Structure formats: C-alpha cells, structure tokens
Amino acid sequence: MPRFRHALSALTLAFAATLPAHAADLRIGLAADVSSLDPHFVNIAPNIALSSHLFESLTSVDANGKLQPGLATSWKAVDPTTWEFKLRRGVKFHDGSELTADDVVFSLDRPATLTNSPGPFTSYTKPIVAKQVVDRYTVRLKTATPYGPLPLDVNSIFIVSKKAAQNATPEDFNSGKALIGTGPFKFASFKRGEAIELVRNPQYWGEKPAWDKVTFRILTSDAPRLAALLAGDVDAIENVPTADIARLKANPKFVLAQRASWRTLFWQLDQWRDNSPYVTDKAGKPLAKNPLKDVRVRQAISKAINRDALVERTLEGLAIPAGNIVSPGILGNAKALKPEAYDPEGAKKLLAAAGYPDGFALTLHGPNNRYINDEQVVQTVAQLLTRVGIQAKVETLPLSAYFGKARAGDYSVALLGWGSLAGDFALRSLVGTPNPDTGWGSWNWGRYSNPKVDQLVAASLASVEPQEREKLAEQAATQALKDYAVIPLYHQYASWGLKKGIKFTPRVDEFSFAWQFKPE
C-alpha cells in the first residue's frame, strides 16, 4: 500500500509539472508602470488596461477594435443629437449594489471634476451637453450638434459606483476604498511600482475568468521582465525585448503572440512659444525666436530622420515606418500620406532657407520605460538630427514623471505614442486647438492650432455616414501632417511571451486583459 501511495504521489507531481504554476492563478509581467487606479484620472494605456479588469464602459471593443456591447446591450440615435443607451439588467457592483442609470450619469460627469489630471478624459465627455435618466436602465445623451462617434467615445469612460466614488479622491481609488466596479476582477492589493493583485469577481455577469487570482508585476526594464518569464516567476509578459524575439520563438517552453498594433510613435514640437525652453544656439544661448514655429524647420527635422533604419536597427523590425497619425486599417489613415523620405541634404537646405544655415541646438525628451526601445529611439533620432546641423541632446525619464512634465509644456520636442480606433478621435486630442471647454487638444503638447484642421475634424465627427466620415478624417490628417503638426515616426508591433500551456489572442490595442489569457 505505501508503494502505491508513493507511485500515486509521483504521478500527481508529474501531471502538475505539465501545468502552469498555480493553475488557478495568473502572473503577468507588465512593461509599463500603472500610475493610478482611478479610472478617470489619467488617459494613458497602462492605467486603462488595468482599470478594464475592475470597471467596464457602456460599449467595448474586441481584439480587432470592433465595437461591441458592454454595460449597454444596445444603443440608437433617437434624433440627430440624441443617443439612447439601454443598460444590461442585473449587473452588480463589487459591493453587491446594482448598476443603474444614475451610476452612468455620475461617471460621465466625473472626469470634468478632476481638474489636476495630467491627461484628462474630457475630450470624450465634453461633446455631451445633457444627460437624461429615462428610467433605471435607460440613459439618453444629448450633443450640441450631430455626433456620430458617441458610442465609441463612451467606450473610453469607465462606469463607477456613484455611492462609492461620489466624494472619492484618486488616492481613495489607489487605496482600494473607492475601487468598486462591475468588472470580472476585484481589487486585492496595490504596491506602487511593484505589483497589483486582483481576485475573480464571483458575481460577474459575463463569462467567468479562468483565474482565481491575477498578479500584475511591474517590470518596466526589458532584461528583468524576460528573466522573470524564463525563470517561471511570471506566466506571460508584454513587450518581449526585440533582441530576444528569435530566442523565445526557438524555445519550445514558450509561445510568442504578435500583431501590428494601433500605436503610432511621433514627435510633438513646441509651436506656441516665442522662446522654447530647450532650444538654443550651439553655444547654449537662447535664440531670438523659436525655430520650431517655422514649418520649414519642422519639415527639415522630418527629412533628417531615417525611418527605415530606425525600424530595422533600433526597433529590430518590430514596427512599420509611418506617414500617418493612425495605423493602417484604422479609420482616417490617409493612404496618400507616405513616410517622409530620408533626405539629409534636403533637410540642410530647408534649415538654411529658414535662417539656420549652421543649425541650432535642442534637447529631445522621451520616456525610458513605456514604448519598445524608447530610450534608444530618442538617442537614434538625436544622432540623425546632429548630422544635419541640429545639435541634439537627450533626456529621458520614467513614464510616471515624463507625462506630467510634457503635458505642462516643460519640453520643446517630446516623444509620444498614441493608439486610436479612429483618426478624427486622435486628431481631436493630439492636434486640435486646445480648448478646456470642449476637451479638444488635451494631448496637444506643442499647442499646434490650425482652424482648417479643426473644421475638418469637427465635420468628420459630426458625420453619421461612414464613408463621408472617413473622407473628412483623411482630409484633416492630410492638412495637419502637410503642416508638420506632429512628426510621425512608426507604427509599433505588439508582442507577448507566454509559457507553453497558456494561449492569448493578441489585441490591436496592445492591452493585456487577464480574462483573455486561457489555459490550453
């Protein structure tokens, strides 16, 4: 009998060894820090991805970016300026209370109250000029003018419990006190800069996640993130380091999931100040005027960048050279816009024509823990600019410090990555004339302003006819990019590394949703 028990124990251990560690638990290594658990505080991808586990919005999008029902089961345009949303009945918040139309109205109002947000969500809520609770499960949202994309806009606003969040501060969310949503997971713990733990929500209305517990480890540096996967400390990681893609593909213990994402990387340039803080002559003295306000200088910077080399060498092939503000396949991607050809001699001529035959000096700023090889990208572009006479220095910061400073206008030239499901959405936030009343230009760090672009974006957003909307969005993108409102670099690929025995369908939005990781 003892021998039988030993044999049974050995068999059990052998079987367990074929499964991921803690089959009911999932551990994911995140490539970017989560700066806040308040779902309305800052509109950046790492925070949104984490919030999606705890909170939900009226609509959702699938892995390919297609709009789907969320907390609303249906929606329709009652008239040209009124949308009606029917709520899913019987949905419970984590504290057991029921979701109602009052929670929806409160959640749509809340982003505008967070006046100290470093990246507000108000561009999605400002078009709504009135909200009506028709009944417990029906909400009508009114816009000042016809506005076709509202169902996509509300996808970006998480619905919180009015009771839990009514007087809550962002810190109340970080502590877990106000972290009451309807999502598939509930809050367990948050160690800033280290890890976030979630547990399965047994009352979830939708498909139940495969995992009892999920731990997100913050591993912003490439080497430790990969090492954690190889050592079995995590079951999956985001942003597999480019240098290790081939190595991971060849290892039978792991699986690689990849796809072209919606994210475009580009430069924002200071176009509003006469004296920009990080632009000087080559001796370090301030210039009499800001050269970045001259379209010829902006074009020269674009021509000085060898996008093919940047993609092939610095990014090791994990990107596509960009001439657009949104990725191929996204509404508003202007097909006539091609990546700027590398032309250093043309760049020098443009600088001379603008009055800078000997160039000038500037500092490029960027994050060092957000995008694929971001610090190296900034370094590479600095070297390319120096070759045409623009003496470029580099300063990079962790994401948590970088975004706040960039949005405050602390920099002259700043790197930003942006993903969007529609070009007019992206243009509204990135190059629309900044206006706190409308929410336009909430991420327009360079404060570019062009009434013609604004008019085209507004017309695109007002259109309820898909072909007309796409045409207007492309025209707006063409107008903005011919003016070098921003300087596109590339469209990024997304990569996930998984332990064998776990499967994941890669998403166009690059989000790592734990409930979409499944044991095989």
XYZ file of C-alpha atoms in Angstrom:
520
model
C 0.000 0.000 0.000
C 2.762 2.542 0.828
C 4.358 1.852 -2.572
C 1.050 2.566 -4.276
C 0.785 5.850 -2.416
C 4.318 6.850 -3.465
C 3.545 5.932 -7.073
C 0.327 7.945 -6.958
C 2.158 10.922 -5.487
C 4.814 10.755 -8.192
C 2.125 10.574 -10.875
C 0.350 13.596 -9.377
C 3.557 15.614 -9.288
C 4.389 14.711 -12.862
C 0.927 15.817 -14.000
C 1.171 19.058 -12.037
C 4.521 19.812 -13.641
C 2.858 19.970 -17.066
C 0.520 22.777 -15.924
C 1.346 26.452 -15.396
C 2.393 27.170 -11.816
C -0.735 27.641 -9.713
C -3.161 26.673 -12.471
C -5.879 28.884 -10.940
C -3.512 31.875 -10.681
C -2.043 34.000 -13.445
C 1.038 36.208 -13.223
C 1.671 38.827 -15.926
C 4.767 40.999 -16.291
C 3.756 44.494 -17.366
C 6.076 46.623 -19.464
C 4.828 49.968 -18.152
C 4.029 51.300 -14.717
C 0.460 51.857 -13.564
C 0.440 55.343 -12.080
C -3.134 55.464 -10.773
C -6.053 53.118 -10.164
C -8.562 55.965 -10.515
C -10.207 55.063 -13.859
C -10.892 58.725 -14.709
C -7.638 60.369 -13.593
C -5.201 59.992 -16.498
C -5.873 58.788 -20.032
C -2.866 56.544 -20.641
C -2.832 52.948 -21.833
C -1.248 51.195 -18.794
C -3.868 52.671 -16.458
C -6.728 51.967 -18.866
C -5.656 48.352 -19.318
C -5.568 47.747 -15.573
C -8.857 49.574 -14.957
C -10.532 47.363 -17.562
C -10.272 44.444 -15.152
C -12.187 46.268 -12.426
C -14.508 48.557 -14.358
C -16.488 48.450 -17.583
C -17.886 51.005 -20.011
C -21.172 51.249 -21.900
C -19.548 49.799 -25.014
C -16.472 47.626 -25.501
C -14.149 46.683 -28.364
C -12.916 43.245 -29.379
C -9.328 42.222 -30.136
C -9.616 43.726 -33.635
C -11.001 47.041 -32.426
C -14.638 46.401 -33.416
C -17.313 47.980 -31.247
C -19.295 45.566 -29.064
C -21.949 45.796 -26.323
C -20.644 46.393 -22.806
C -22.753 47.565 -19.903
C -25.159 48.758 -22.574
C -26.836 45.980 -24.539
C -27.946 48.323 -27.331
C -27.837 51.947 -28.458
C -29.531 54.036 -31.133
C -29.760 57.596 -32.392
C -33.206 58.844 -31.334
C -32.626 62.019 -33.353
C -29.508 63.680 -34.880
C -28.355 64.976 -31.458
C -29.652 62.296 -29.065
C -28.309 58.809 -28.382
C -30.184 56.319 -26.232
C -28.415 53.510 -24.362
C -30.199 50.512 -22.839
C -28.351 49.109 -19.809
C -27.741 45.475 -19.078
C -30.088 44.441 -16.261
C -28.977 42.714 -13.093
C -25.327 43.839 -13.255
C -23.833 44.053 -9.766
C -21.006 46.211 -8.485
C -18.349 44.511 -6.401
C -20.151 45.584 -3.220
C -23.368 43.863 -4.353
C -25.291 47.000 -5.311
C -26.973 47.112 -8.731
C -25.762 49.192 -11.681
C -28.307 51.864 -12.668
C -28.589 54.846 -14.966
C -27.625 57.149 -12.073
C -24.182 55.500 -11.930
C -23.745 56.071 -15.668
C -24.596 59.781 -15.479
C -22.323 60.256 -12.453
C -19.441 58.511 -14.258
C -19.814 60.649 -17.383
C -19.796 63.796 -15.238
C -16.806 62.852 -13.071
C -13.826 63.323 -15.499
C -14.529 67.070 -15.738
C -14.259 67.388 -11.949
C -10.656 66.102 -11.868
C -9.035 69.414 -12.735
C -5.494 68.305 -11.819
C -5.411 65.373 -14.254
C -2.147 65.171 -16.261
C -4.089 63.600 -19.162
C -7.844 64.066 -18.896
C -10.648 62.017 -20.429
C -12.699 65.136 -21.099
C -12.302 65.013 -24.885
C -14.714 62.043 -24.710
C -17.239 63.654 -22.364
C -17.304 67.296 -23.490
C -19.426 66.601 -26.613
C -22.241 65.521 -24.266
C -24.207 68.648 -23.318
C -27.078 66.956 -21.469
C -27.826 63.621 -19.820
C -31.288 62.235 -19.142
C -32.211 59.278 -16.956
C -35.256 57.881 -18.778
C -35.650 55.027 -16.317
C -33.458 52.811 -14.144
C -31.949 51.081 -17.194
C -32.139 53.755 -19.928
C -29.936 56.805 -20.481
C -30.186 59.458 -23.189
C -27.142 61.554 -24.037
C -27.544 64.785 -25.987
C -24.886 66.560 -28.061
C -24.949 70.158 -29.257
C -24.620 69.109 -32.890
C -24.948 65.765 -34.726
C -22.191 63.486 -33.456
C -21.834 60.017 -34.949
C -18.970 58.535 -32.885
C -20.550 58.913 -29.437
C -20.925 55.117 -28.922
C -17.176 54.837 -29.470
C -16.439 57.817 -27.218
C -18.260 56.312 -24.246
C -16.129 53.194 -24.623
C -13.357 55.277 -23.020
C -15.298 56.198 -19.874
C -15.446 53.572 -17.133
C -18.639 53.347 -15.097
C -18.033 53.632 -11.371
C -20.366 53.248 -8.411
C -21.861 56.639 -7.556
C -22.209 55.562 -3.933
C -18.547 54.543 -3.658
C -17.000 57.330 -5.737
C -19.181 60.355 -5.018
C -16.667 62.046 -2.711
C -13.653 59.933 -3.574
C -10.213 61.267 -4.465
C -7.739 59.475 -6.750
C -5.957 58.295 -3.599
C -9.179 56.653 -2.391
C -9.041 54.534 -5.552
C -5.355 53.706 -5.076
C -6.053 52.502 -1.536
C -8.940 50.342 -2.753
C -11.542 52.252 -0.728
C -13.417 53.537 -3.811
C -12.346 50.768 -6.189
C -15.852 49.383 -6.728
C -16.620 48.385 -10.305
C -18.538 45.762 -12.253
C -15.573 44.112 -13.964
C -14.520 40.451 -13.975
C -11.972 41.015 -11.181
C -11.975 42.689 -7.771
C -9.177 44.616 -6.100
C -6.844 42.823 -3.661
C -3.707 44.970 -3.271
C -1.609 47.685 -4.912
C 2.105 48.128 -4.242
C 3.045 51.173 -6.289
C 5.782 50.454 -8.792
C 5.854 46.754 -7.832
C 2.643 44.774 -8.236
C -1.155 44.802 -8.370
C -3.195 41.813 -7.203
C -6.766 41.102 -8.282
C -9.169 38.269 -7.462
C -12.009 36.841 -9.507
C -15.405 38.523 -9.163
C -17.846 35.651 -8.485
C -20.832 37.906 -9.283
C -19.580 38.892 -12.727
C -22.419 38.977 -15.274
C -20.308 37.771 -18.217
C -18.018 34.845 -18.955
C -16.133 33.888 -15.812
C -12.335 34.261 -15.993
C -10.242 31.099 -15.817
C -8.138 32.536 -12.975
C -8.949 32.853 -9.282
C -6.187 35.389 -8.788
C -4.141 37.605 -11.109
C -0.885 39.298 -10.170
C 0.452 42.071 -12.399
C 4.133 42.635 -11.749
C 5.582 45.987 -12.819
C 8.710 45.074 -14.812
C 9.495 48.130 -16.923
C 13.080 47.095 -17.769
C 13.426 44.584 -20.597
C 16.030 42.251 -19.073
C 14.277 41.629 -15.723
C 10.926 41.187 -17.482
C 12.272 38.500 -19.808
C 14.252 36.891 -16.982
C 11.070 36.621 -14.922
C 9.356 34.735 -17.757
C 12.292 32.404 -18.365
C 12.634 31.664 -14.639
C 8.932 30.894 -14.247
C 8.291 33.861 -11.946
C 5.538 35.061 -14.313
C 3.393 33.197 -16.827
C 3.295 35.903 -19.502
C 4.942 39.221 -20.344
C 4.173 42.185 -22.531
C 6.644 43.798 -24.931
C 9.091 40.961 -25.451
C 12.511 42.655 -25.875
C 13.322 42.930 -29.564
C 16.718 41.278 -29.185
C 15.097 38.198 -27.634
C 12.236 37.569 -30.068
C 14.129 34.923 -32.055
C 15.384 33.266 -28.874
C 11.897 32.969 -27.453
C 10.488 31.648 -30.744
C 13.076 28.862 -30.725
C 12.379 27.799 -27.129
C 9.737 25.014 -27.006
C 8.769 26.002 -23.464
C 7.323 29.318 -24.604
C 4.932 30.773 -27.167
C 5.108 34.152 -28.893
C 1.970 36.148 -29.809
C 2.378 39.159 -32.118
C 0.433 41.626 -34.262
C 0.688 45.144 -35.686
C -0.917 47.452 -33.144
C -2.822 50.721 -33.305
C 0.026 52.692 -31.727
C 1.841 55.396 -33.684
C 5.002 56.986 -32.293
C 5.654 60.625 -33.186
C 7.264 63.858 -32.057
C 5.312 66.732 -30.537
C 7.022 70.090 -31.174
C 6.593 73.379 -29.296
C 4.750 75.647 -31.743
C 3.308 78.267 -29.388
C 6.151 79.958 -27.517
C 8.479 82.547 -28.993
C 11.255 81.213 -26.760
C 11.191 77.467 -26.271
C 12.903 76.179 -23.101
C 15.202 73.606 -24.713
C 16.113 75.378 -27.972
C 19.324 77.438 -28.071
C 22.191 78.323 -30.352
C 25.105 75.911 -30.341
C 26.789 77.914 -27.582
C 23.789 77.386 -25.333
C 22.335 80.902 -25.603
C 18.580 81.365 -26.118
C 17.508 82.150 -29.673
C 15.651 85.333 -30.550
C 12.753 83.262 -31.865
C 11.534 79.680 -31.692
C 12.601 77.846 -34.888
C 10.037 75.089 -34.304
C 7.264 77.557 -35.220
C 8.639 77.576 -38.791
C 7.150 74.802 -40.948
C 10.433 74.580 -42.891
C 12.298 73.654 -39.706
C 9.696 71.053 -38.793
C 9.957 69.589 -42.281
C 13.755 69.580 -42.024
C 13.549 67.584 -38.791
C 11.255 65.097 -40.522
C 13.568 64.743 -43.526
C 16.575 64.201 -41.253
C 15.038 61.033 -39.762
C 15.838 57.736 -41.468
C 12.690 55.801 -40.559
C 13.729 52.639 -42.389
C 16.968 52.439 -40.417
C 15.160 53.325 -37.198
C 12.721 50.439 -37.698
C 15.293 47.928 -38.945
C 18.071 48.603 -36.451
C 16.794 50.361 -33.357
C 13.458 48.501 -33.314
C 14.789 45.315 -34.926
C 11.883 45.139 -37.366
C 9.061 45.467 -34.810
C 7.430 48.486 -36.456
C 6.303 49.990 -39.779
C 7.597 53.423 -40.937
C 4.787 55.947 -40.548
C 3.491 58.885 -42.531
C 0.134 58.899 -40.765
C -1.174 59.695 -37.322
C -3.076 56.371 -37.102
C -2.101 52.869 -38.171
C -3.115 51.167 -41.445
C -6.637 49.793 -41.270
C -7.800 52.462 -38.803
C -10.495 54.873 -39.994
C -8.845 58.082 -41.139
C -5.496 56.581 -42.188
C -4.777 58.790 -45.221
C -3.415 56.391 -47.825
C -1.894 59.235 -49.861
C 0.405 60.120 -46.966
C 3.666 58.172 -47.172
C 6.530 58.099 -44.677
C 8.850 61.075 -45.222
C 11.839 60.047 -47.360
C 15.218 60.274 -45.665
C 16.837 63.355 -47.204
C 19.607 64.911 -45.073
C 20.703 67.287 -47.825
C 17.136 68.462 -48.285
C 16.947 68.992 -44.528
C 20.058 71.187 -44.569
C 18.628 73.308 -47.412
C 15.381 73.814 -45.539
C 17.262 74.890 -42.406
C 19.296 77.376 -44.427
C 16.150 78.757 -46.082
C 14.600 79.204 -42.619
C 17.625 81.236 -41.476
C 19.606 78.496 -39.741
C 22.430 77.580 -42.155
C 24.586 76.460 -39.227
C 21.701 74.822 -37.404
C 20.947 75.255 -33.714
C 20.750 73.123 -30.549
C 17.837 71.424 -28.831
C 17.039 68.668 -26.369
C 14.847 65.707 -27.230
C 12.742 64.337 -24.387
C 11.117 60.944 -24.119
C 10.165 58.161 -21.715
C 12.598 55.363 -20.948
C 10.144 52.672 -19.864
C 6.998 52.966 -21.977
C 7.487 52.015 -25.637
C 9.639 49.458 -27.461
C 13.276 50.576 -27.088
C 12.045 54.117 -26.431
C 15.284 55.488 -24.990
C 17.252 54.077 -27.931
C 14.757 55.625 -30.345
C 15.342 59.054 -28.826
C 19.122 58.538 -28.987
C 18.971 57.430 -32.635
C 16.913 60.441 -33.710
C 19.299 62.757 -31.836
C 22.217 61.343 -33.833
C 20.337 61.809 -37.109
C 19.463 65.423 -36.299
C 23.055 66.200 -35.356
C 24.161 65.069 -38.825
C 22.129 67.843 -40.461
C 23.326 70.577 -38.086
C 20.756 70.363 -35.286
C 22.890 69.649 -32.242
C 20.599 67.354 -30.266
C 20.922 66.258 -26.671
C 18.766 63.603 -24.999
C 16.911 63.473 -21.695
C 14.641 60.550 -20.845
C 12.533 59.957 -17.748
C 10.351 57.218 -16.286
C 6.786 57.411 -17.538
C 5.428 58.478 -14.150
C 7.446 61.719 -14.287
C 7.550 62.221 -18.045
C 3.871 62.622 -18.952
C 3.125 65.261 -16.342
C 6.086 67.407 -17.389
C 5.325 67.014 -21.100
C 1.704 68.000 -20.674
C 2.739 71.012 -18.595
C 4.784 72.246 -21.563
C 8.173 71.699 -19.955
C 9.735 70.363 -23.171
C 10.455 71.626 -26.672
C 10.399 68.291 -28.531
C 8.740 65.295 -26.854
C 8.081 61.699 -27.903
C 4.540 60.374 -27.661
C 2.870 57.117 -28.667
C -0.872 57.140 -29.369
C -3.345 54.456 -30.261
C -6.842 55.199 -31.504
C -9.726 53.414 -33.208
C -10.400 56.442 -35.407
C -8.289 59.181 -36.970
C -10.647 62.016 -36.096
C -10.512 60.942 -32.439
C -6.716 61.046 -32.495
C -6.558 64.388 -34.297
C -9.031 65.952 -31.878
C -6.805 65.090 -28.907
C -3.371 65.483 -30.489
C -3.532 68.480 -32.851
C -6.923 70.079 -32.183
C -6.674 73.632 -30.905
C -6.544 73.255 -27.089
C -9.846 74.232 -25.519
C -10.701 73.181 -21.954
C -14.393 73.874 -22.580
C -14.625 71.307 -25.384
C -11.828 68.948 -24.320
C -10.038 69.395 -27.647
C -6.250 69.290 -27.692
C -5.988 67.512 -24.345
C -2.757 65.837 -25.553
C -1.607 68.622 -27.882
C 1.690 69.225 -26.107
C 3.021 71.517 -28.856
C -0.220 73.574 -28.842
C -0.456 73.447 -32.610
C -3.501 75.306 -33.918
C -4.992 75.310 -37.413
C -8.643 76.382 -37.909
C -8.846 74.407 -41.172
C -7.828 71.182 -39.386
C -10.288 71.901 -36.584
C -13.113 72.411 -39.100
C -12.369 69.151 -40.911
C -12.119 67.162 -37.674
C -15.378 68.664 -36.421
C -17.110 67.819 -39.710
C -15.787 64.260 -39.569
C -17.007 63.779 -36.001
C -20.421 65.184 -36.927
C -20.907 62.742 -39.782
C -23.074 59.672 -39.229
C -22.271 58.315 -42.716
C -19.131 56.098 -42.537
C -17.708 56.891 -45.987
C -18.133 60.634 -45.555
C -16.609 60.477 -42.092
C -13.570 58.569 -43.370
C -13.072 61.030 -46.232
C -13.189 64.030 -43.905
C -10.883 62.361 -41.367
C -8.325 61.666 -44.111
C -8.542 65.263 -45.313
C -7.961 66.514 -41.769
C -4.943 64.220 -41.323
C -3.501 65.321 -44.664
C -3.890 69.002 -43.782
C -2.292 68.560 -40.345
C 0.623 66.422 -41.486
C 1.463 68.566 -44.506
C 1.804 71.323 -41.931
C 4.008 69.025 -39.780
C 1.693 69.482 -36.815
C 3.497 66.426 -35.440
C 6.239 64.285 -36.973
C 5.220 60.617 -37.317
C 7.945 58.009 -36.881
C 6.468 54.479 -36.987
C 3.554 52.206 -36.179
C 4.551 49.789 -33.431
C 4.191 45.998 -33.279
C 2.989 44.362 -30.089
C 4.499 41.144 -28.715
C 3.604 38.888 -25.813
C 5.645 35.997 -24.445
C 3.707 33.129 -22.847
C 4.580 29.930 -21.023
C 3.514 26.904 -23.018
C 0.072 25.844 -21.867
C -1.383 29.361 -21.967
C -2.974 30.956 -25.019
C -3.790 34.583 -25.780
C -5.226 36.326 -28.829
C -3.113 39.464 -29.358
C -5.068 42.703 -29.369
C -4.712 45.661 -31.735
C -4.862 47.999 -28.713
C -1.909 46.195 -27.044
C -3.901 45.653 -23.843
C -3.151 42.589 -21.725
C -6.542 41.545 -20.393
C -6.159 38.710 -17.890
C -9.531 37.132 -18.679
C -8.424 36.696 -22.297
C -5.437 34.575 -21.234
C -6.671 30.998 -21.059
C -5.115 27.655 -20.127
C -4.920 25.247 -23.029
